[in-house]
């Protein structure tokens, strides 16, 4: 029987098996950031052991950094301490750091791909659940806890149970105004916030293979939002073209050798999956969430559903928090904030698309709209293309790179009770700040909401 | 890690589904660089008003519910990979979380911190919720050795699954890292065949 893409990569990384079935999995690349690494470095220090393979760990500061005045010392003492601690640990243990102000700094899941560190066939981990992003290159990439960060630093390995394999196939052509963010929000709304738990998901079909790498990253990024440890897409010419020539991409004979291997990375025609789903691209519309988990999403033209009997308490709690009701449509709903950024949608294509949409328009007066690039490289590219001027003219604030208002950890927060259309990945209670109400959407839907001051169907507002 | 022994304790019921790790410990409390002290901010925004006063209707503020076992709705621990969620639960004093479904990363983090995630059927979860509702002091027994959770008062019990290796680790207080470090020579040999 043939192998799935997942199995091919997994099998190539199993060092040994533990009694009982768990595997010792070798990790090719390890990203770390300031929030989930300090206790891991402490652990190494207490055991008096070094980082085993310093060249395979890459550090950056992203979660806890301000997105204005990054040239100044961080004002908030605890944040500053944590970011300084990362610098200190990287110095002490010999780990390469792209810290604040460095030209390669940015959100871990943006810089890995853009620097060519992320390559097909790799196993990649990070103390961050959105590590699934890197699966877009045909990688086994998943988030881990801090104890595991310590294990990878110490041994470059993890103990893992082999997950089940799921494939989600989407064929057909997307409607104009429908983006890859809508695809993944649509999938999660169908499978629920726990429908992928225990699985690694391969995304396939013509609607996926026709996407750019950045659009694919948006899809894999949110795999965790349906509970899947990771998502992956078979690498193809679009992948190889993206990787080629990047800073850490293989070169010369090494490139040829690796390319030949990467071309073997696909699910064999007779490979068997534990679970398969099929969707039609034409059925996908611009999506918005109405509740407090990413599975609570609807087409922008649909009404908020009625609760199912089994989960009424949780459902009603979510609607109450969001200040919405079953049967209500979100179209026309007044919103106060728009956040365009996060590891889901802060790459240059996202920002080009937003710029093209808002060019010559003006945001609604009551809306605060913020655009936060995913990395220093993206920020510089935006400026080189003059997109920052377009944003400014349209009344959008263009910030410096970081996780920003995605997680309510740094200074960028949404006030209690306010509605924020956000291109990020989580609409949990308080995610963007205590009491903040998050409506997840694509960059186009978010941009259109900023201009209109309310939620609209971007398909009828395209340029 | 502390050895896990059989636990007999009353339980705290949290009949909410999809409890994500942002609720267990909001991101603004992740700025610490040690593992201690997260318990005071466990379920921070459900437990306290913005001014720091307790929300009387939240379960942890109800003195009739006590114990080292948390019983929660399905898909507990979804969302962020933050191990701080497990640290917060452990620091507060929980040793067991019972649910009908756990998010993968949380499950691993819990096990790495001496917290036992006990997955039961939806039906047995309801049995537990009802029993606690009827008598908040009713003891629940969690026997890891025999992989069994029971209500001694009624004799109702069920079996739960756990990876045999992780069970061994919990019972003996072993960390994964000790085992992985012992494999160093094998890992070094394996590296010779790596592509990346």
XYZ file of C-alpha atoms in Angstrom:
659
model
C 0.000 0.000 0.000
C 1.164 3.508 -0.777
C 2.166 6.062 1.792
C 0.641 9.406 2.618
C 2.764 12.536 2.423
C 2.650 12.647 6.210
C 3.916 9.058 6.537
C 6.822 9.651 4.180
C 8.114 12.551 6.262
C 7.300 10.924 9.596
C 9.016 7.635 8.751
C 12.164 9.481 7.671
C 12.421 11.046 11.130
C 11.740 8.184 13.540
C 14.927 7.548 15.521
C 13.490 4.703 17.556
C 10.346 3.410 19.161
C 9.566 3.420 22.854
C 7.942 0.452 24.508
C 4.222 1.061 24.243
C 4.315 2.688 20.830
C 5.516 6.275 21.209
C 8.186 7.310 18.736
C 11.337 9.328 19.179
C 11.002 11.863 16.401
C 13.973 13.844 15.102
C 13.313 17.556 14.663
C 15.010 19.331 11.738
C 14.225 22.921 12.718
C 13.198 24.513 15.970
C 11.884 28.058 16.276
C 11.781 29.747 19.656
C 10.427 33.046 20.940
C 10.517 34.996 24.184
C 7.326 33.692 25.816
C 7.639 29.913 25.777
C 11.423 29.482 25.957
C 12.760 31.014 29.226
C 11.683 28.091 31.433
C 13.188 25.666 28.908
C 16.584 27.392 29.032
C 16.302 27.396 32.829
C 15.844 23.646 32.693
C 19.039 23.229 30.654
C 20.889 25.406 33.097
C 19.677 23.404 36.082
C 20.758 20.170 34.413
C 23.958 21.826 33.274
C 23.570 20.705 29.647
C 24.142 22.668 26.425
C 21.890 23.144 23.399
C 22.592 19.982 21.404
C 22.423 21.419 17.852
C 22.618 25.190 18.011
C 22.370 25.564 14.219
C 18.915 23.982 14.170
C 17.262 26.450 16.530
C 16.311 29.949 15.401
C 15.062 32.612 17.801
C 13.060 35.794 17.361
C 11.043 38.157 19.558
C 7.449 38.569 18.455
C 4.659 37.949 21.005
C 5.567 40.512 23.561
C 7.014 43.344 21.498
C 5.453 46.757 20.947
C 4.572 47.639 17.345
C 5.520 51.282 17.613
C 8.876 52.833 18.499
C 10.743 49.560 18.335
C 13.986 51.525 18.260
C 13.340 52.592 21.879
C 13.674 50.341 24.938
C 10.447 48.397 25.605
C 8.413 50.512 28.024
C 6.597 47.719 29.841
C 9.078 46.271 32.396
C 7.877 42.646 32.332
C 7.864 42.521 28.544
C 11.281 44.090 28.413
C 12.587 41.596 30.938
C 11.252 38.667 28.934
C 12.689 39.927 25.638
C 16.040 40.660 27.341
C 15.985 37.186 28.842
C 15.707 35.708 25.344
C 18.750 37.695 24.214
C 20.684 36.601 27.287
C 19.736 32.933 26.791
C 20.598 32.971 23.090
C 23.979 34.530 23.851
C 24.709 32.050 26.601
C 23.651 28.958 24.660
C 24.856 30.025 21.209
C 21.464 30.233 19.499
C 21.008 32.518 16.501
C 18.616 35.355 17.389
C 16.768 37.776 15.144
C 15.846 40.160 17.927
C 13.951 43.404 17.966
C 15.328 45.792 15.374
C 17.104 43.061 13.390
C 16.285 43.107 9.696
C 15.086 39.487 9.884
C 12.954 39.890 13.041
C 9.260 39.081 12.853
C 6.574 36.589 13.746
C 8.218 33.140 13.865
C 5.848 31.686 11.301
C 6.449 34.541 8.908
C 10.243 34.668 9.103
C 10.861 30.911 8.830
C 9.402 30.665 5.334
C 10.567 34.061 4.125
C 14.199 33.348 5.033
C 14.104 29.922 3.391
C 14.630 28.147 6.733
C 11.384 26.252 6.205
C 11.871 23.634 3.487
C 9.828 20.679 2.208
C 10.125 17.391 4.052
C 11.304 18.895 7.323
C 10.034 18.291 10.814
C 9.563 21.682 12.457
C 8.435 22.578 15.957
C 8.012 25.716 18.031
C 6.452 26.537 21.365
C 3.508 28.002 19.534
C 0.431 26.218 18.236
C 0.474 28.034 14.896
C 3.656 26.225 13.927
C 1.257 24.290 11.696
C 1.803 27.193 9.249
C 5.021 25.613 7.967
C 3.064 22.577 6.789
C 2.279 24.612 3.666
C 5.733 23.572 2.405
C 5.057 19.873 2.906
C 6.469 19.703 6.427
C 5.415 18.000 9.612
C 5.168 21.151 11.698
C 3.424 21.429 15.025
C 3.255 23.393 18.260
C 4.743 22.117 21.496
C 4.833 23.024 25.185
C 7.808 24.439 27.019
C 8.894 21.082 28.500
C 9.182 19.879 24.925
C 11.069 23.020 23.882
C 13.606 21.985 26.508
C 13.702 18.432 25.125
C 14.362 19.672 21.597
C 17.041 22.084 22.787
C 18.680 19.242 24.699
C 18.344 16.373 22.219
C 16.798 17.651 18.944
C 14.128 14.975 19.534
C 10.613 14.591 20.905
C 8.496 11.691 22.081
C 5.409 11.570 19.922
C 2.430 9.337 19.294
C 1.743 8.883 15.608
C -1.386 10.871 14.787
C -4.161 9.710 12.473
C -4.221 11.011 8.913
C -6.997 13.094 7.425
C -7.301 14.514 3.936
C -9.496 17.442 3.003
C -9.924 17.852 -0.724
C -11.297 21.042 -2.194
C -11.834 21.140 -5.909
C -13.024 23.933 -8.141
C -12.461 27.644 -8.454
C -12.935 30.242 -5.757
C -15.327 33.126 -6.380
C -13.811 36.604 -6.725
C -13.373 38.122 -3.268
C -13.057 34.709 -1.587
C -9.595 34.068 -0.137
C -7.713 31.166 1.398
C -8.690 32.518 4.833
C -12.300 31.921 3.853
C -11.420 28.351 2.838
C -10.008 27.507 6.233
C -12.759 29.302 8.186
C -15.275 27.389 6.055
C -13.564 24.055 6.756
C -13.418 24.713 10.512
C -17.086 25.748 10.538
C -17.894 22.373 8.958
C -15.615 20.225 11.142
C -15.892 22.234 14.416
C -13.125 23.413 16.730
C -12.372 19.833 17.734
C -13.047 17.959 14.476
C -9.376 17.577 13.652
C -8.116 16.539 17.084
C -5.834 13.537 16.906
C -5.153 14.095 13.199
C -2.632 15.582 10.857
C -4.522 17.056 7.920
C -3.409 17.066 4.308
C -5.124 19.710 2.187
C -5.494 18.755 -1.447
C -7.488 19.429 -4.584
C -7.360 21.989 -7.361
C -8.542 24.854 -5.147
C -5.500 24.261 -2.926
C -2.837 23.527 -5.529
C -3.716 26.722 -7.402
C -2.969 28.854 -4.340
C 0.232 30.821 -3.772
C 2.546 29.765 -0.943
C 1.377 32.620 1.249
C -2.264 31.653 0.744
C -1.392 28.037 1.571
C 0.314 29.164 4.767
C -2.915 30.853 5.893
C -4.748 27.542 5.537
C -2.170 25.383 7.317
C -1.794 28.063 10.001
C -5.341 27.516 11.250
C -5.262 23.697 11.252
C -4.860 23.874 15.015
C -8.173 25.750 15.240
C -9.995 22.531 14.443
C -7.804 20.693 16.898
C -5.401 19.164 14.358
C -1.768 19.187 15.432
C -0.804 20.223 11.958
C -1.812 20.570 8.347
C 0.268 20.025 5.258
C 0.193 20.453 1.514
C 2.249 18.479 -0.984
C 5.108 20.621 -2.298
C 5.026 21.438 -6.008
C 6.611 23.894 -8.440
C 4.923 26.796 -6.638
C 6.665 25.644 -3.451
C 10.061 25.095 -5.077
C 9.918 28.472 -6.832
C 9.111 30.160 -3.526
C 12.000 28.527 -1.655
C 14.615 28.966 -4.373
C 17.048 31.801 -3.849
C 15.996 32.596 -0.290
C 18.659 33.302 2.312
C 18.888 29.809 3.809
C 17.652 27.850 0.798
C 19.976 25.152 -0.550
C 22.196 26.174 -3.454
C 23.940 24.524 -6.377
C 24.361 20.757 -6.136
C 22.699 20.769 -2.717
C 19.622 22.368 -4.293
C 19.476 19.665 -6.976
C 19.856 16.902 -4.420
C 17.146 18.261 -2.168
C 14.824 19.140 -5.020
C 14.969 15.553 -6.233
C 13.954 14.413 -2.749
C 11.237 17.049 -2.378
C 9.665 15.829 -5.614
C 8.972 12.466 -3.957
C 6.875 14.133 -1.275
C 3.230 13.513 -2.142
C 0.577 11.053 -1.060
C 0.706 7.951 -3.249
C -2.484 7.370 -5.242
C -3.296 4.260 -3.200
C -2.395 5.799 0.169
C -5.081 5.366 2.777
C -6.352 8.093 5.103
C -8.185 7.513 8.365
C -10.676 10.218 7.428
C -11.505 12.090 4.217
C -13.634 15.148 3.479
C -14.517 16.749 0.167
C -15.716 20.296 -0.391
C -16.571 22.332 -3.452
C -14.704 25.646 -3.811
C -17.739 27.255 -5.357
C -19.712 26.751 -2.136
C -17.224 28.850 -0.173
C -18.188 32.459 0.499
C -16.512 35.211 2.509
C -16.660 33.937 6.098
C -17.113 35.641 9.458
C -17.190 34.204 12.974
C -20.001 35.046 15.368
C -18.942 33.187 18.528
C -15.948 32.508 20.729
C -14.211 29.684 18.950
C -13.092 29.529 15.313
C -15.589 26.760 14.584
C -18.400 29.245 15.126
C -18.234 30.707 11.633
C -20.800 31.419 8.928
C -20.907 32.722 5.400
C -21.241 36.484 5.693
C -24.673 36.225 4.050
C -25.955 33.578 6.499
C -27.728 33.950 9.829
C -26.305 32.891 13.191
C -27.589 29.352 13.767
C -29.692 28.027 16.631
C -27.861 26.096 19.365
C -27.846 22.331 19.334
C -29.410 20.834 22.404
C -26.228 19.147 23.611
C -24.117 22.299 23.821
C -26.686 25.006 24.603
C -24.892 26.301 27.690
C -21.591 26.840 25.886
C -23.247 28.193 22.738
C -25.400 30.692 24.614
C -22.446 31.772 26.737
C -20.552 32.538 23.519
C -23.408 34.505 21.939
C -23.958 36.414 25.145
C -20.264 37.358 25.246
C -20.409 38.474 21.628
C -23.675 40.389 22.112
C -25.388 38.608 19.209
C -28.401 36.334 18.847
C -29.392 33.255 16.919
C -31.132 34.145 13.683
C -29.254 37.453 13.420
C -27.213 38.316 10.342
C -23.854 39.994 10.876
C -24.176 41.912 7.613
C -24.490 45.587 8.408
C -23.216 45.149 11.959
C -21.297 48.217 13.108
C -17.715 47.505 14.094
C -15.206 49.751 15.845
C -11.830 48.123 15.179
C -10.075 46.404 12.328
C -6.867 44.465 12.872
C -4.947 43.251 9.842
C -1.961 41.181 10.897
C -0.889 38.019 12.812
C 0.854 34.843 11.638
C -2.304 34.052 9.665
C -2.494 37.137 7.440
C 0.399 39.593 7.649
C 2.479 38.675 4.642
C 3.226 40.870 1.669
C 0.459 39.392 -0.513
C -2.108 40.060 2.201
C -0.961 43.637 2.529
C -0.790 44.191 -1.231
C -4.360 42.977 -1.507
C -5.494 45.302 1.256
C -3.629 48.220 -0.327
C -5.218 47.584 -3.682
C -8.658 47.521 -2.075
C -8.311 50.631 0.102
C -6.433 52.745 -2.443
C -8.330 55.996 -2.952
C -10.868 55.078 -0.256
C -11.257 56.318 3.288
C -11.919 54.283 6.405
C -15.173 55.006 8.257
C -14.625 57.773 10.825
C -15.644 55.658 13.838
C -13.275 52.793 12.985
C -9.706 52.368 14.240
C -7.840 50.353 11.662
C -4.400 48.922 12.257
C -2.133 47.048 9.860
C 0.766 45.148 11.397
C 3.327 43.523 9.093
C 4.461 40.012 9.976
C 8.150 40.783 9.763
C 10.755 43.461 9.233
C 11.192 42.125 5.699
C 7.465 42.569 5.008
C 7.566 46.048 6.527
C 10.489 47.039 4.300
C 8.785 45.591 1.228
C 5.579 47.506 2.010
C 7.587 50.710 2.218
C 9.546 49.940 -0.939
C 6.283 49.536 -2.826
C 4.787 52.671 -1.260
C 1.885 50.710 0.241
C 2.350 52.429 3.596
C 1.425 55.716 1.910
C -1.773 54.145 0.571
C -2.645 52.842 4.048
C -1.976 56.229 5.584
C -4.043 58.070 3.003
C -6.949 55.703 3.669
C -6.725 56.350 7.415
C -5.084 53.045 8.408
C -2.239 52.953 10.880
C 0.793 50.993 9.672
C 2.840 49.532 12.513
C 6.106 47.675 13.069
C 6.226 43.843 13.072
C 4.969 41.584 15.844
C 2.062 39.434 16.976
C 0.302 42.627 18.045
C -3.444 42.552 18.740
C -3.809 38.870 17.922
C -3.327 37.776 21.505
C -3.747 40.641 23.961
C -0.304 40.177 25.426
C 1.546 43.267 24.252
C 0.310 46.862 24.232
C -2.048 46.352 21.265
C -5.445 45.456 22.688
C -9.102 45.905 21.772
C -11.264 47.523 24.484
C -13.996 45.696 26.393
C -17.214 45.265 24.446
C -15.822 46.618 21.167
C -16.170 44.646 17.943
C -12.985 44.005 16.011
C -12.867 42.451 12.577
C -9.570 40.646 12.738
C -7.484 38.703 10.246
C -5.970 36.715 13.116
C -6.838 33.169 14.080
C -8.661 33.117 17.408
C -11.917 34.669 18.573
C -11.689 33.278 22.106
C -13.117 35.330 24.959
C -10.640 38.058 25.829
C -8.153 36.943 23.204
C -7.633 40.493 21.919
C -8.000 42.019 25.380
C -10.425 41.489 28.282
C -14.004 41.747 27.000
C -12.954 42.333 23.371
C -15.274 40.857 20.725
C -13.411 39.353 17.793
C -14.901 38.624 14.391
C -12.435 36.583 12.336
C -12.348 37.260 8.607
C -10.114 37.498 5.556
C -7.938 40.555 4.886
C -10.354 41.679 2.155
C -13.418 41.364 4.378
C -11.524 43.195 7.140
C -10.482 45.996 4.785
C -14.027 46.314 3.459
C -15.363 46.485 7.037
C -12.920 49.276 7.854
C -14.088 51.315 4.861
C -17.804 50.659 5.344
C -17.657 50.868 9.144
C -19.706 47.705 9.264
C -19.611 44.135 8.049
C -20.276 43.823 4.336
C -20.123 41.122 1.694
C -16.873 42.085 0.004
C -18.020 40.385 -3.205
C -20.403 43.287 -3.853
C -17.763 45.885 -2.979
C -14.881 44.740 -5.174
C -13.017 47.414 -7.106
C 8.254 15.431 38.507
C 6.215 14.297 41.505
C 5.038 10.665 41.485
C 1.365 10.253 40.759
C -0.486 8.200 43.357
C -4.130 7.177 43.493
C -6.248 10.213 44.184
C -9.405 10.332 46.236
C -10.878 13.800 46.237
C -13.994 15.864 45.776
C -14.114 17.664 42.427
C -14.756 21.084 40.944
C -17.297 20.981 38.092
C -16.844 23.217 35.052
C -19.619 22.170 32.650
C -18.393 24.420 29.829
C -17.185 23.027 26.492
C -14.257 24.272 24.416
C -12.371 25.706 27.384
C -9.347 27.164 25.599
C -5.971 27.857 27.163
C -6.551 31.612 26.819
C -9.323 31.180 29.417
C -7.175 28.959 31.619
C -4.437 31.598 31.635
C -4.818 34.781 29.543
C -1.789 35.826 27.495
C -1.143 38.976 29.502
C -0.056 36.730 32.388
C 2.550 34.878 30.349
C 5.320 37.372 30.957
C 6.903 35.432 33.810
C 10.121 33.531 33.139
C 9.651 30.852 35.810
C 7.068 28.095 36.204
C 5.670 29.244 39.550
C 2.813 31.478 40.592
C 0.435 31.011 37.655
C -2.293 29.552 39.908
C -3.386 32.939 41.132
C -4.374 33.885 37.596
C -5.969 30.548 36.695
C -9.226 31.309 34.815
C -8.476 34.949 35.570
C -11.224 36.641 33.561
C -13.919 34.138 34.529
C -12.830 34.244 38.153
C -12.231 37.949 38.780
C -13.725 41.300 37.785
C -11.301 43.757 36.159
C -10.831 45.405 39.584
C -9.622 42.097 41.021
C -12.716 41.311 43.083
C -13.979 37.731 42.709
C -16.937 36.935 40.458
C -19.262 35.174 42.866
C -20.937 33.045 40.222
C -17.713 31.393 39.046
C -17.197 27.868 40.269
C -13.741 28.377 41.797
C -15.189 31.142 43.975
C -17.889 28.868 45.344
C -16.568 27.435 48.628
C -18.743 24.323 48.399
C -16.589 23.032 45.519
C -13.102 21.919 46.481
C -10.598 19.234 45.619
C -7.760 18.348 43.324
C -9.929 17.102 40.438
C -11.380 19.398 37.774
C -14.281 17.995 35.752
C -14.825 19.969 32.539
C -16.796 19.920 29.284
C -15.445 18.503 26.055
C -12.432 19.762 24.096
C -10.710 21.028 27.208
C -7.432 22.897 26.649
C -7.913 23.794 22.995
C -6.073 26.684 21.369
C -2.668 27.991 22.310
C 0.168 25.584 23.151
C 1.091 27.557 26.273
C 2.284 25.127 28.938
C 1.463 27.920 31.379
C -2.089 26.507 31.313
C -0.855 23.244 32.828
C 1.406 25.152 35.241
C -1.552 27.278 36.357
C -3.752 24.233 36.994
C -0.962 22.456 38.870
C -0.019 25.563 40.838
C -3.650 26.013 41.877
C -3.626 22.436 43.141
C -5.315 20.338 40.464
C -3.782 16.914 39.811
C -6.480 15.509 37.530
C -8.639 16.984 34.777
C -11.582 14.903 33.610
C -13.258 15.643 30.286
C -14.884 13.791 27.409
C -12.262 15.166 25.020
C -8.880 16.863 25.328
C -6.948 19.006 22.896
C -3.693 17.250 21.919
C -1.123 19.813 22.976
C -2.778 20.410 26.336
C -2.890 16.679 27.002
C 0.856 16.427 26.439
C 1.610 19.492 28.540
C -0.519 18.166 31.405
C 1.256 14.811 31.371
C 4.636 16.543 31.375
C 3.630 18.368 34.556
C 2.208 15.544 36.604
C -1.420 16.352 35.802
C -3.428 13.359 34.659
C -5.938 14.014 31.860
C -8.729 11.445 32.239
C -10.856 11.082 29.145
C -14.277 9.535 29.705
C -17.399 9.161 27.568
C -19.940 11.978 27.334
C -22.310 9.762 29.312
C -19.866 9.140 32.169
C -18.991 12.835 32.226
C -22.686 13.555 32.812
C -22.722 10.952 35.596
C -19.900 12.853 37.279
C -21.538 16.258 36.817
C -24.810 14.954 38.299
C -23.065 13.284 41.217
C -21.175 16.493 42.045
C -24.340 18.543 41.690
C -26.153 16.227 44.087
C -23.321 16.179 46.594
C -20.424 18.580 46.075
C -18.402 16.634 48.629
C -18.793 13.296 46.896
C -15.348 11.764 46.487
C -14.050 10.660 43.123
C -11.284 8.099 42.957
C -8.689 8.169 40.191
C -6.565 5.028 40.115
C -3.819 5.401 37.521
C -2.313 1.966 38.101
C -5.585 0.298 37.102
C -6.649 3.132 34.763
C -9.967 3.482 36.502
C -12.064 6.437 37.647
C -14.906 5.753 40.059
C -17.507 7.186 42.395
C -17.059 5.186 45.599
C -20.461 6.407 46.864
C -22.371 4.657 44.067
C -19.834 2.196 42.753
C -20.053 3.666 39.256
C -16.722 3.412 37.468
C -15.081 3.438 34.093
C -11.745 2.618 32.495
C -9.597 5.308 30.882
C -6.799 5.154 28.355
C -3.252 6.395 28.738
C -0.125 5.731 26.758
C 1.816 2.985 28.601
C 5.038 4.990 28.536
C 3.406 8.143 29.890
C 1.738 6.058 32.586
C 5.128 4.725 33.644
C 6.498 8.278 33.718
C 3.658 9.555 35.910
C 3.768 6.620 38.336
C 7.530 6.965 38.772
C 7.888 10.720 38.376
C 10.096 10.418 35.265
C 10.577 13.264 32.776
C 10.803 12.625 29.004
C 14.034 14.568 28.880
C 15.930 12.046 31.018
C 14.970 9.308 28.613
C 15.820 11.345 25.512
C 19.208 12.308 26.944
C 19.967 8.620 27.457
C 19.469 8.121 23.689
C 22.126 10.645 22.629
C 24.429 8.108 20.929
C 21.517 6.695 18.958
C 20.375 10.185 17.957
C 23.891 11.082 16.797
C 24.039 7.951 14.678
C 20.631 8.703 13.205
C 21.726 12.197 12.188
C 24.119 10.781 9.577
C 21.218 9.800 7.333
C 19.325 13.087 7.595
C 18.472 15.041 4.481
C 18.121 18.447 6.143
